Short mmCIF file of C-alpha atoms in Angstrom, two decimals:
data_model
loop_
_atom_site.label_atom_id
_atom_site.label_comp_id
_atom_site.label_asym_id
_atom_site.label_seq_id
_atom_site.Cartn_x
_atom_site.Cartn_y
_atom_site.Cartn_z
CA MET A 1 157.02 67.93 192.23
CA SER A 2 160.60 68.71 192.88
CA GLU A 3 161.26 70.88 195.91
CA PRO A 4 161.56 74.43 195.68
CA VAL A 5 164.80 75.65 193.95
CA PRO A 6 167.07 78.06 196.20
CA ARG A 7 167.43 81.37 194.43
CA VAL A 8 170.20 80.92 191.81
CA SER A 9 172.45 83.40 190.76
CA LEU A 10 172.56 84.96 187.19
CA ALA A 11 176.59 84.12 186.75
CA ARG A 12 175.36 80.55 187.89
CA ILE A 13 172.78 80.24 185.69
CA PHE A 14 174.61 81.65 182.63
CA GLY A 15 177.47 79.23 183.00
CA ALA A 16 175.31 76.32 183.48
CA PHE A 17 173.33 77.07 180.41
CA ALA A 18 177.34 78.13 178.42
CA LEU A 19 178.67 74.82 179.59
CA ILE A 20 175.72 72.94 177.95
CA GLY A 21 176.19 75.36 175.09
CA VAL A 22 179.63 74.83 174.46
CA THR A 23 179.51 70.73 175.06
CA SER A 24 176.52 69.94 173.57
CA PHE A 25 177.43 69.57 169.86
CA GLY A 26 176.10 66.47 167.30
CA GLY A 27 172.44 67.11 167.64
CA GLY A 28 172.47 65.70 171.22
CA ILE A 29 171.55 68.58 173.73
CA VAL A 30 168.83 67.11 175.17
CA ALA A 31 170.73 64.35 177.06
CA TYR A 32 172.79 67.67 178.56
CA LEU A 33 169.96 69.17 179.11
CA ARG A 34 169.14 66.67 180.77
CA ARG A 35 172.38 65.92 182.52
CA ALA A 36 172.82 69.20 183.81
CA LEU A 37 169.07 70.82 185.12
CA VAL A 38 167.25 67.28 186.26
CA GLU A 39 170.48 64.89 187.61
CA GLU A 40 173.57 67.82 188.09
CA HIS A 41 171.98 70.97 189.18
CA ARG A 42 168.58 69.61 190.29
CA TRP A 43 166.82 72.52 188.66
CA LEU A 44 164.05 69.91 187.45
CA ASP A 45 162.49 66.89 188.32
CA LYS A 46 162.44 64.15 185.56
CA GLU A 47 158.53 65.10 185.25
CA GLU A 48 159.45 68.88 185.05
CA PHE A 49 162.47 68.76 182.26
CA MET A 50 159.56 66.06 180.69
CA ALA A 51 157.05 69.25 180.35
CA ALA A 52 159.35 71.70 179.48
CA LEU A 53 160.40 70.20 176.65
CA GLU A 54 157.52 69.28 175.07
CA ILE A 55 156.22 72.98 175.58
CA SER A 56 160.26 73.62 173.97
CA GLN A 57 159.51 70.96 171.20
CA THR A 58 155.77 72.41 170.42
CA LEU A 59 157.57 76.33 170.68
CA PRO A 60 158.84 77.79 166.88
CA GLY A 61 162.27 78.21 167.81
CA LEU A 62 165.57 76.01 168.68
CA ASN A 63 164.90 73.33 171.24
CA SER A 64 167.31 74.26 173.75
CA THR A 65 166.92 78.11 173.35
CA ASN A 66 163.33 77.67 174.77
CA MET A 67 164.39 75.26 177.02
CA SER A 68 166.92 78.08 178.34
CA VAL A 69 163.77 80.34 178.62
CA ILE A 70 161.68 78.06 180.47
CA VAL A 71 164.15 77.26 183.20
CA GLY A 72 165.86 80.59 183.34
CA ARG A 73 162.51 82.03 184.27
CA LYS A 74 161.92 79.47 186.62
CA LEU A 75 164.84 80.10 188.58
CA ARG A 76 165.05 84.32 188.32
CA GLY A 77 161.96 85.49 185.67
CA PRO A 78 163.38 87.39 183.17
CA LEU A 79 166.54 87.94 184.31
CA GLY A 80 167.29 84.29 184.60
CA ALA A 81 165.61 83.52 180.99
CA VAL A 82 167.92 86.56 179.21
CA SER A 83 170.76 84.96 181.21
CA ALA A 84 170.13 81.33 180.01
CA VAL A 85 169.71 82.10 176.63
CA LEU A 86 172.72 84.31 176.58
CA GLY A 87 174.58 81.46 178.43
CA MET A 88 172.97 78.77 175.81
CA VAL A 89 173.74 81.05 172.38
CA LEU A 90 177.01 82.73 172.84
CA PRO A 91 179.89 80.12 173.19
CA GLY A 92 178.33 78.10 170.52
CA ALA A 93 177.86 81.01 168.00
CA ALA A 94 181.95 81.41 169.30
CA ILE A 95 182.76 77.99 168.05
CA VAL A 96 180.52 77.98 164.69
CA MET A 97 181.80 81.03 163.53
CA ALA A 98 185.25 80.01 164.12
CA LEU A 99 185.30 76.54 162.92
CA GLY A 100 183.59 78.41 159.53
CA PHE A 101 186.03 80.12 158.65
CA ALA A 102 188.40 77.22 159.32
CA TYR A 103 186.32 75.05 157.79
CA ALA A 104 186.11 77.93 154.40
CA ARG A 105 190.06 77.71 154.60
CA PHE A 106 190.42 73.75 154.21
CA ARG A 107 186.89 72.58 152.98
CA HIS A 108 189.10 70.32 150.49
CA ASP A 109 191.18 68.92 152.72
CA PRO A 110 190.57 65.17 152.61
CA VAL A 111 191.24 64.47 156.36
CA VAL A 112 188.71 67.29 157.18
CA ALA A 113 185.65 65.00 154.78
CA VAL A 114 187.19 62.12 156.81
CA VAL A 115 186.75 64.19 160.38
CA LEU A 116 182.88 65.25 159.33
CA THR A 117 181.77 62.18 158.11
CA GLY A 118 182.91 60.68 161.81
CA VAL A 119 180.84 63.29 163.50
CA ALA A 120 178.27 63.00 161.69
CA ALA A 121 178.57 58.88 162.54
CA ALA A 122 178.89 60.20 166.69
CA ALA A 123 175.66 62.14 166.17
CA VAL A 124 173.29 59.53 164.77
CA GLY A 125 174.52 57.36 168.24
CA LEU A 126 174.39 60.32 170.63
CA LEU A 127 170.77 61.27 168.68
CA LEU A 128 169.86 57.34 169.46
CA GLN A 129 171.33 57.23 172.96
CA VAL A 130 168.98 60.31 173.94
CA THR A 131 166.23 58.43 172.25
CA LEU A 132 166.00 56.00 174.26
CA LYS A 133 167.07 57.37 177.55
CA ILE A 134 164.31 60.18 177.26
CA GLY A 135 161.59 58.36 174.91
CA TRP A 136 161.91 54.79 176.22
CA LYS A 137 157.99 55.57 177.60
CA GLN A 138 156.76 55.65 174.21
CA LEU A 139 158.08 52.22 172.86
CA VAL A 140 157.14 50.50 175.94
CA ARG A 141 153.26 50.28 174.40
CA PRO A 142 152.10 48.66 171.33
CA LYS A 143 150.04 51.33 170.11
CA ASP A 144 153.22 54.55 170.61
CA LEU A 145 155.53 51.87 169.12
CA ALA A 146 153.05 51.66 165.74
CA PHE A 147 153.04 55.90 165.59
CA VAL A 148 157.22 55.63 165.80
CA VAL A 149 157.36 52.89 163.28
CA VAL A 150 154.87 54.64 160.75
CA VAL A 151 156.42 58.23 161.05
CA PHE A 152 159.74 57.00 160.75
CA PHE A 153 158.62 55.18 157.85
CA LEU A 154 156.51 58.16 156.14
CA VAL A 155 159.56 60.27 157.28
CA GLY A 156 162.95 58.19 156.79
CA ILE A 157 161.99 55.46 153.99
CA LEU A 158 159.29 57.64 152.10
CA HIS A 159 160.86 61.15 152.79
CA VAL A 160 157.79 62.55 152.83
CA SER A 161 157.89 66.11 154.57
CA LEU A 162 157.44 66.26 158.39
CA LEU A 163 155.04 68.96 158.36
CA VAL A 164 152.70 66.56 155.99
CA THR A 165 153.22 63.50 158.02
CA LEU A 166 152.10 65.72 161.34
CA LEU A 167 149.61 66.94 159.61
CA CYS A 168 148.67 63.18 158.46
CA VAL A 169 149.24 61.47 161.72
CA ALA A 170 148.69 63.43 164.47
CA PRO A 171 144.79 63.35 164.38
CA LEU A 172 144.68 59.98 164.07
CA ALA A 173 146.98 59.57 167.56
CA ILE A 174 145.12 62.73 169.43
CA TRP A 175 141.91 60.76 168.83
CA LEU A 176 143.30 56.94 170.14
CA ASN A 177 144.95 59.26 173.10
CA ARG A 178 142.06 60.48 174.40
CA PRO A 179 140.87 60.46 177.53
CA PRO A 180 138.84 57.69 178.44
CA GLY A 181 134.58 58.91 178.10
CA ALA A 182 136.14 62.04 175.93
CA VAL A 183 133.61 61.34 173.40
CA ASN A 184 130.81 63.89 172.97
CA GLY A 185 131.65 65.73 175.92
CA LYS A 186 131.16 62.75 178.47
CA GLU A 187 134.96 63.73 180.21
CA GLY A 188 134.95 61.74 183.30
CA GLU A 189 131.46 60.36 183.56
#
């Protein structure tokens, strides 16, 4: 468990999340969140970050917005959550609107197509880096690696819907990863 975080101002929460929101693009926001929240500000330790990330991923909506609510609330309650969400969303929304207007004007320019291809390639690399940095523990045990491979094959190769894949694979994953002795209500015996 991390040490208690001293009271953080709403402006500092807004600024930290605004910086994350304005600099994290291409799908690698988890890496930016981890760097800012765990390494830079030390508002969460590694375990707290992973727990907040897991909760963020299970809730509807964007993971980054969900994470900002969780962290903002931890730091300053409901006002901290609002400050973090506004910081996360407003700068990115302004940039996306500006880029949308620019794209509408220049979308037929071949240079724009080349730039977007480069951005897509960089995003793939960034996602791979985040996966390896944060998810390396799931790549160590053969049982966990098997699930990663099965899901990749179903979704990435066969193009099975992610929802269908999760509904098929999740029950098996849960059953195989249940605590020892959890069958027939005998957990802990």
